[in-house]
Protein backbone atom coordinates (compact mmCIF):
# COMPACT_ATOMS: atom_id res chain seq x y z
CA UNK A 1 0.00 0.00 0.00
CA UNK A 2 1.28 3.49 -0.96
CA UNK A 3 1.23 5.69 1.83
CA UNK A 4 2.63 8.91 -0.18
CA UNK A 5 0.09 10.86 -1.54
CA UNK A 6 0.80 12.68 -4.65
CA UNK A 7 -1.00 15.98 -3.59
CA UNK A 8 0.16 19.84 -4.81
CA UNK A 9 -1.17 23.03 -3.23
CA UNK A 10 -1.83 26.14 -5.24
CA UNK A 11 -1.73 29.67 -3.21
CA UNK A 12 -1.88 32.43 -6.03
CA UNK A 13 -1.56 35.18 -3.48
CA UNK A 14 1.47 36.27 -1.34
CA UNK A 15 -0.80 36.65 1.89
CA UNK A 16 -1.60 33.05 1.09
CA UNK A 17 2.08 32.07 2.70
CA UNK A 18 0.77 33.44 6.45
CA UNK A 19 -2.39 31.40 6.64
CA UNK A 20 -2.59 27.68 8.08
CA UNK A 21 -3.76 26.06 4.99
CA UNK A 22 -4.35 26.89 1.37
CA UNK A 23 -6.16 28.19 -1.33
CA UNK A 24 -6.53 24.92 -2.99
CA UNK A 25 -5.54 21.02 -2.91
CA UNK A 26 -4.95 18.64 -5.77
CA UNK A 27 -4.71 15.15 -5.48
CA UNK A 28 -3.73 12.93 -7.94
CA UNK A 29 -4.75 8.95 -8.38
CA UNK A 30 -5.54 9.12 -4.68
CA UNK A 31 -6.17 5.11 -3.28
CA UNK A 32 -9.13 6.08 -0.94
CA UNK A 33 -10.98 9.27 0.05
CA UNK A 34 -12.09 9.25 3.56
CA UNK A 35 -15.19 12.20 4.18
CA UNK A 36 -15.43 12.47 7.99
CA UNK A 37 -18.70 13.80 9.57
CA UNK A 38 -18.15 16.96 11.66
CA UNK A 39 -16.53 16.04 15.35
CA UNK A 40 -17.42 17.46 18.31
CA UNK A 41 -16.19 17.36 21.83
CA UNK A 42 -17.90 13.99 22.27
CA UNK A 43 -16.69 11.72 24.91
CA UNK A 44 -16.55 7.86 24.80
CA UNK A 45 -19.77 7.80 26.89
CA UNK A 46 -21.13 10.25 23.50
CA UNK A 47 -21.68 13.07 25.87
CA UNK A 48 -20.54 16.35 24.29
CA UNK A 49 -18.12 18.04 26.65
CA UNK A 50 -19.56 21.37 28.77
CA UNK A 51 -16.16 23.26 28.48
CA UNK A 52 -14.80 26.75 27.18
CA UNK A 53 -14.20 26.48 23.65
CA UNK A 54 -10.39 25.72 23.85
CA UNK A 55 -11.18 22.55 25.92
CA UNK A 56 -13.53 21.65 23.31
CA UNK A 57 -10.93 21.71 20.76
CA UNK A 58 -8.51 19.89 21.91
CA UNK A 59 -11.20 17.20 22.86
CA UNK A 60 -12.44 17.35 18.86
CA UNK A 61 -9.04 17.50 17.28
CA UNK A 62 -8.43 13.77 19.69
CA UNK A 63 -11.67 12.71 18.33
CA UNK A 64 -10.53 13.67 15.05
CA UNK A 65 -7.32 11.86 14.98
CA UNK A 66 -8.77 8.94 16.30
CA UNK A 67 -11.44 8.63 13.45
CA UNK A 68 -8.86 9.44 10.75
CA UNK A 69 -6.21 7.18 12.47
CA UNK A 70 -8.83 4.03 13.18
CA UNK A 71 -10.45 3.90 9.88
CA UNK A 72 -6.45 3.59 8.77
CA UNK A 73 -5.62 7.25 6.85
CA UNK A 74 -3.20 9.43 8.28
CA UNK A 75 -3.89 13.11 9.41
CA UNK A 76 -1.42 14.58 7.14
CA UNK A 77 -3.27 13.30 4.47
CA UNK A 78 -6.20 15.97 5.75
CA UNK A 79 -6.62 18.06 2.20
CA UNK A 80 -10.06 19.65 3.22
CA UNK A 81 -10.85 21.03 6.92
CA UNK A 82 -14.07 22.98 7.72
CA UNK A 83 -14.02 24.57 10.93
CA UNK A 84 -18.09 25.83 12.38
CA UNK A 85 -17.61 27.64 15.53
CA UNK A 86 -20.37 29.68 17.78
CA UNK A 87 -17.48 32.61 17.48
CA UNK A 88 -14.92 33.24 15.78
CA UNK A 89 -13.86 36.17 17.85
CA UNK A 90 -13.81 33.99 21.02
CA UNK A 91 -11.94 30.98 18.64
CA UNK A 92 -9.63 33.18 16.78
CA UNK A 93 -8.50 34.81 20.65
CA UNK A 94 -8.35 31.79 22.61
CA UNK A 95 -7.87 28.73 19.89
CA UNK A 96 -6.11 29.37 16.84
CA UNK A 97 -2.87 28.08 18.76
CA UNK A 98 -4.39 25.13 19.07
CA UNK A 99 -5.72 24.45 15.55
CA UNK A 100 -2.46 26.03 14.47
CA UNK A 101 -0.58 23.23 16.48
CA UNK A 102 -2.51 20.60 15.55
CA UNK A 103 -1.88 21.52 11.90
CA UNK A 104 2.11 21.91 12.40
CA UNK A 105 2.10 18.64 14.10
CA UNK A 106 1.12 16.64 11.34
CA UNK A 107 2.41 18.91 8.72
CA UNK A 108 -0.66 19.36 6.77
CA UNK A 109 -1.39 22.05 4.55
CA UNK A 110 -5.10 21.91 3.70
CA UNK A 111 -8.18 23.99 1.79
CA UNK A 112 -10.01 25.47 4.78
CA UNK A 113 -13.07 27.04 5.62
CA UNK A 114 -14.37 28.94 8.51
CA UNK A 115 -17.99 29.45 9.66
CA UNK A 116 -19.33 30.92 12.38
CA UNK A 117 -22.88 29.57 13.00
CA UNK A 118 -25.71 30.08 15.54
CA UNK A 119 -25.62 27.00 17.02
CA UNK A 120 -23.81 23.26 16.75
CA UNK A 121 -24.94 19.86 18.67
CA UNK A 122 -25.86 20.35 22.34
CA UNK A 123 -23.58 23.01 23.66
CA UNK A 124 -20.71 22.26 21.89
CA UNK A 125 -18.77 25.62 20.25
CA UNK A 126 -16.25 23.92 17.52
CA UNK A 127 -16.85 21.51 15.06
CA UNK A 128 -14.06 19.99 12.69
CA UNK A 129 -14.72 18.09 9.63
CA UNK A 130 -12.35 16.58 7.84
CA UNK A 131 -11.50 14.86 3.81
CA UNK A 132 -8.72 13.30 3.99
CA UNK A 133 -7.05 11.22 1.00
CA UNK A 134 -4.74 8.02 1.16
């Protein structure tokens, strides 16, 4: 099994080079797509987390890995990651080191979007969701 994917990212704008992902992601002759449902600060028990927002992240990006690493993909292989949040003031002051971590650590560099929406599931406040390619 090939483990390398053969991916290329395409930033046509300078500013592109200080943001945490790209503008785009191409992947060529891919063996498997994996399309993760949006994760949540769910524990094993499937009770979402009461916490602050940064607590919640870390708690989604585990669940995260663990779904990408148990269904047998890698997380640097992430070429799509969607971020909802309940703010994006309160994520972008108290959070974005830990997406931006998470990221570094397994040296992705992936087509992103961010939404803030009214609400998510129970009282969770961040929501990844995840393509990633093998």
């Amino acid at each position: 099994m090939n483990s390398t994917v053969e991916k290329r990212t395409i930033d046509p704008w300078k500013w592109g080079e200080y943001t945490n992902s790209a503008q785009a992601v191409e992947v060529r002759q891919p063996e498997g797509t994996l399309y993760c449902s949006g994760q949540v600060a769910i524990d094993a028990n499937g009770q979402v987390r009461d916490a602050d927002m940064r607590t919640q992240l870390v708690q989604t990006i585990q669940n995260v890995e663990q779904l990408i690493s148990e269904a047998g993909y890698d997380c640097k292989n992430i070429v799509r990651l969607n971020v909802f949040t309940t703010s994006t003031a309160e994520f972008f002051t108290t959070c974005v080191d830990v997406y931006q971590n998470f990221t570094a650590k397994h040296g992705m560099k992936q087509a992103t979007t961010l939404v803030e929406v009214k609400g998510l599931y129970q009282t969770a406040t961040v929501e990844l969701e995840a393509t990633v390619v093998k």
